[in-house]
Tab-separated table of C-alpha atoms in Angstrom:
chain	number	residue	atom	x	y	z
A	1	MET	CA	25.592	28.411	-2.880
A	2	GLN	CA	23.018	26.209	-1.468
A	3	LYS	CA	23.665	22.496	-0.779
A	4	THR	CA	21.749	19.952	-2.416
A	5	ASP	CA	19.380	17.196	-0.916
A	6	ILE	CA	22.401	15.078	-1.155
A	7	GLU	CA	25.148	16.858	0.279
A	8	ILE	CA	23.165	17.459	3.022
A	9	ALA	CA	22.335	14.022	3.679
A	10	ARG	CA	25.588	13.037	3.377
A	11	GLU	CA	27.086	15.469	6.171
A	12	ALA	CA	24.418	15.321	8.457
A	13	PRO	CA	25.395	13.018	11.690
A	14	ILE	CA	23.533	9.960	12.014
A	15	LYS	CA	22.812	8.218	15.347
A	16	ASN	CA	22.423	4.381	15.695
A	17	ILE	CA	19.176	2.568	15.203
A	18	THR	CA	19.632	1.197	18.202
A	19	GLU	CA	19.973	4.777	20.263
A	20	ILE	CA	16.862	6.048	18.287
A	21	GLY	CA	14.730	2.874	19.608
A	22	ALA	CA	16.266	3.199	22.900
A	23	ASP	CA	14.916	6.844	23.142
A	24	LEU	CA	11.776	5.307	21.929
A	25	GLY	CA	11.602	2.858	24.975
A	26	ILE	CA	11.895	0.432	22.356
A	27	PRO	CA	14.344	-2.688	23.519
A	28	THR	CA	17.429	-4.155	21.995
A	29	SER	CA	15.954	-7.319	21.708
A	30	ALA	CA	12.650	-5.698	19.518
A	31	ILE	CA	15.144	-4.292	16.998
A	32	HIS	CA	15.979	-6.443	14.113
A	33	CYS	CA	18.977	-4.302	12.155
A	34	TYR	CA	19.629	-4.069	8.702
A	35	GLY	CA	22.945	-2.840	9.167
A	36	PRO	CA	23.729	0.414	11.529
A	37	TYR	CA	20.938	2.504	10.504
A	38	LYS	CA	17.850	0.600	9.572
A	39	ALA	CA	15.439	-1.703	10.950
A	40	LYS	CA	12.262	-3.432	11.625
A	41	ILE	CA	10.037	-3.289	15.029
A	42	ASP	CA	9.427	-7.052	16.233
A	43	TYR	CA	5.448	-7.580	16.029
A	44	LYS	CA	5.128	-8.707	19.155
A	45	PHE	CA	6.703	-6.087	20.671
A	46	VAL	CA	3.959	-3.521	19.121
A	47	GLY	CA	1.169	-5.845	20.302
A	48	GLN	CA	2.491	-5.512	23.756
A	49	LEU	CA	2.110	-1.682	23.365
A	50	ALA	CA	-2.839	-2.075	23.117
A	51	ASN	CA	-2.797	-1.018	26.389
A	52	LYS	CA	-0.892	1.647	26.261
A	53	PRO	CA	-2.545	5.408	26.109
A	54	THR	CA	-3.769	6.111	22.670
A	55	GLY	CA	-1.251	9.021	20.931
A	56	LYS	CA	-2.504	11.787	18.835
A	57	LEU	CA	-2.656	11.624	15.198
A	58	ILE	CA	-1.370	13.947	12.330
A	59	LEU	CA	-2.367	13.343	8.584
A	60	VAL	CA	-0.615	14.904	6.380
A	61	THR	CA	-1.968	14.012	2.729
A	62	ALA	CA	-2.872	15.154	-0.683
A	63	ILE	CA	-0.502	18.121	-1.124
A	64	SER	CA	1.055	18.772	-4.722
A	65	PRO	CA	4.871	19.146	-4.281
A	66	THR	CA	6.480	22.382	-5.101
A	67	PRO	CA	9.120	22.634	-7.712
A	68	ALA	CA	11.213	22.491	-5.096
A	69	GLY	CA	10.264	19.333	-4.234
A	70	GLU	CA	8.188	20.456	-0.949
A	71	GLY	CA	5.224	17.664	-0.736
A	72	LYS	CA	4.038	15.684	1.730
A	73	THR	CA	7.395	13.872	2.715
A	74	THR	CA	9.265	17.247	3.610
A	75	THR	CA	6.281	18.942	4.721
A	76	THR	CA	5.783	15.856	7.477
A	77	VAL	CA	9.406	15.085	8.608
A	78	GLY	CA	9.512	18.900	9.413
A	79	LEU	CA	6.860	18.705	11.385
A	80	GLY	CA	8.156	15.686	12.890
A	81	ASP	CA	11.629	17.463	13.554
A	82	SER	CA	9.571	20.425	14.914
A	83	LEU	CA	7.411	18.592	17.457
A	84	ASN	CA	10.303	16.886	18.663
A	85	ARG	CA	12.255	19.965	19.209
A	86	VAL	CA	9.376	21.665	21.345
A	87	GLY	CA	9.520	18.347	23.755
A	88	LYS	CA	6.735	16.058	22.310
A	89	LYS	CA	7.786	12.240	21.794
A	90	THR	CA	7.049	12.309	17.731
A	91	ILE	CA	7.642	9.515	15.349
A	92	ILE	CA	6.618	9.487	12.121
A	93	CYS	CA	5.418	6.591	9.436
A	94	LEU	CA	6.072	7.187	6.046
A	95	ARG	CA	5.419	4.883	3.315
A	96	GLU	CA	8.720	2.739	1.114
A	97	PRO	CA	9.645	4.893	-1.899
A	98	SER	CA	9.289	2.802	-5.618
A	99	LEU	CA	12.372	2.847	-7.182
A	100	GLY	CA	10.711	4.059	-10.141
A	101	PRO	CA	9.760	7.157	-9.804
A	102	CYS	CA	13.347	8.090	-7.955
A	103	PHE	CA	14.593	7.996	-11.473
A	104	GLY	CA	12.661	10.107	-12.951
A	105	MET	CA	11.157	13.753	-12.262
A	106	LYS	CA	9.647	12.907	-9.023
A	107	GLY	CA	13.464	11.567	-7.288
A	108	GLY	CA	13.372	10.747	-3.898
A	109	ALA	CA	10.812	10.283	-1.346
A	110	ALA	CA	12.785	10.706	1.868
A	111	GLY	CA	12.242	14.130	2.208
A	112	GLY	CA	14.698	17.673	1.168
A	113	GLY	CA	16.967	20.065	2.490
A	114	MET	CA	16.845	19.823	6.086
A	115	ALA	CA	13.915	17.433	6.513
A	116	GLN	CA	15.136	14.233	5.349
A	117	VAL	CA	14.771	10.906	6.597
A	118	ILE	CA	18.695	9.487	6.211
A	119	PRO	CA	20.566	7.289	5.115
A	120	MET	CA	18.254	8.901	2.146
A	121	GLU	CA	20.143	6.764	-0.710
A	122	ASP	CA	19.639	3.492	1.151
A	123	ILE	CA	15.907	4.276	1.684
A	124	ASN	CA	15.513	5.290	-1.901
A	125	LEU	CA	17.113	2.410	-3.555
A	126	HIS	CA	16.937	-0.871	-1.209
A	127	PHE	CA	16.028	-0.274	2.050
A	128	THR	CA	15.335	-3.537	3.592
A	129	GLY	CA	14.724	-5.316	0.881
A	130	ASP	CA	11.092	-5.525	0.711
A	131	MET	CA	9.858	-4.609	-2.132
A	132	HIS	CA	12.648	-6.684	-3.993
A	133	ALA	CA	10.926	-9.754	-2.155
A	134	ILE	CA	7.388	-8.442	-3.393
A	135	THR	CA	8.915	-8.750	-7.141
A	136	ALA	CA	10.622	-11.940	-6.978
A	137	ALA	CA	7.231	-13.781	-5.046
A	138	HIS	CA	5.000	-12.119	-7.449
A	139	ASN	CA	6.692	-12.564	-10.317
A	140	LEU	CA	7.533	-16.326	-9.250
A	141	LEU	CA	3.526	-16.974	-8.956
A	142	ALA	CA	3.699	-15.674	-12.651
A	143	ALA	CA	6.389	-18.319	-13.817
A	144	LEU	CA	4.465	-20.878	-12.124
A	145	ILE	CA	1.454	-20.102	-14.538
A	146	ASP	CA	3.271	-20.085	-17.279
A	147	ASN	CA	5.414	-23.677	-16.447
A	148	HIS	CA	1.482	-25.087	-16.055
A	149	ILE	CA	0.172	-23.823	-19.437
A	150	HIS	CA	3.638	-25.127	-20.488
A	151	TRP	CA	3.710	-28.752	-19.291
A	152	HIS	CA	0.322	-30.243	-19.158
A	153	ASN	CA	-2.298	-27.354	-18.772
A	154	SER	CA	-4.838	-29.337	-16.200
A	155	ASN	CA	-6.351	-26.971	-15.888
A	156	GLY	CA	-6.973	-25.760	-19.056
A	157	PHE	CA	-6.060	-21.699	-19.047
A	158	ASP	CA	-5.749	-19.891	-21.707
A	159	ALA	CA	-2.771	-18.299	-22.936
A	160	ARG	CA	-4.679	-15.292	-23.840
A	161	LEU	CA	-6.290	-14.665	-21.392
A	162	ILE	CA	-4.170	-14.402	-18.312
A	163	THR	CA	-4.420	-11.282	-16.366
A	164	TRP	CA	-1.500	-11.926	-13.894
A	165	ARG	CA	1.237	-9.302	-15.122
A	166	ARG	CA	4.516	-9.623	-13.748
A	167	VAL	CA	5.943	-6.717	-11.719
A	168	ILE	CA	8.861	-4.366	-11.961
A	169	ASP	CA	10.055	-1.683	-9.744
A	170	MET	CA	11.329	0.309	-12.730
A	171	ASN	CA	10.159	3.301	-14.641
A	172	ASP	CA	10.663	1.417	-18.458
A	173	ARG	CA	8.570	3.073	-21.253
A	174	SER	CA	9.347	-0.507	-23.432
A	175	LEU	CA	7.015	-2.654	-20.835
A	176	ARG	CA	4.273	-0.680	-20.067
A	177	ASN	CA	3.028	-2.913	-23.468
A	178	ILE	CA	4.327	-6.358	-24.171
A	179	THR	CA	3.829	-9.710	-25.769
A	180	THR	CA	5.506	-12.716	-24.222
A	181	GLY	CA	5.163	-16.553	-25.130
A	182	LEU	CA	6.135	-15.782	-28.772
A	183	GLY	CA	7.323	-19.584	-29.081
A	184	GLY	CA	4.076	-20.996	-28.432
A	185	ASP	CA	0.562	-18.884	-27.506
A	186	ILE	CA	0.899	-15.528	-27.537
A	187	MET	CA	0.054	-13.863	-24.792
A	188	THR	CA	-0.835	-9.725	-25.257
A	189	MET	CA	-0.046	-7.877	-21.648
A	190	PRO	CA	-1.105	-4.210	-20.575
A	191	GLY	CA	2.449	-3.690	-18.954
A	192	LEU	CA	4.181	-4.309	-16.173
A	193	PRO	CA	3.026	-2.121	-13.136
A	194	VAL	CA	5.864	-1.049	-10.725
A	195	ASN	CA	5.870	-4.014	-7.949
A	196	PRO	CA	4.347	-1.626	-5.072
A	197	SER	CA	1.217	-1.936	-6.526
A	198	ALA	CA	2.082	-6.091	-6.302
A	199	HIS	CA	1.158	-6.132	-2.875
A	200	ASP	CA	-2.560	-5.694	-3.308
A	201	ILE	CA	-2.749	-8.157	-6.602
A	202	HIS	CA	-4.173	-11.971	-5.161
A	203	LEU	CA	-6.792	-14.116	-6.339
A	204	ASN	CA	-9.684	-14.179	-4.889
A	205	GLU	CA	-11.769	-17.432	-3.384
A	206	ASP	CA	-13.479	-18.017	-7.366
A	207	GLY	CA	-9.645	-17.919	-8.799
A	208	GLN	CA	-10.246	-14.349	-10.094
A	209	VAL	CA	-7.914	-11.952	-10.017
A	210	GLU	CA	-8.404	-9.206	-8.179
A	211	GLY	CA	-6.514	-5.457	-7.236
A	212	LEU	CA	-4.735	-4.913	-11.020
A	213	PHE	CA	-5.059	-1.565	-12.381
């Protein structure tokens, strides 16, 4: 019987992230670890690479996954493994998974079969915590707006016209269309987008919300 993705991921040998960094010429001082298998690279170190020769970029995009899950990530990981196997120094760059789709039909976003990024569970569920930080920061701004309206509303906001939506990284059908503020002015919202979209929502110089969809 063919092994599942999770079985393959859990049985695979895994290197310490500092070993991987050393193979790529990244000094330990530039690696900020999140446990033994995940890390961020110091941005100052990235700036030191500006004078190095430019490498080659292969862009994998616009692939509809097959029923077996062979899509952009699986193809990218498999291509990266293949190039490394033939002696090319190769690094792949993937977006951080959104937690919502991981629990839906789409499933995880760390590849599949023998072409996976591990530890798969950590990457799909929490990774380095950036998504959760974006959620907290975005929803803090929403709470500040509500608090401003509740206590003095010196800017004269109309609660019925607020377009700054809260976000949550979950596919929750009941939150697609919600009404808040039932104890006072009612605010109807078109729904909560999953939080990866929150990083692009901002106020412009005129105080207008941009980046919503």
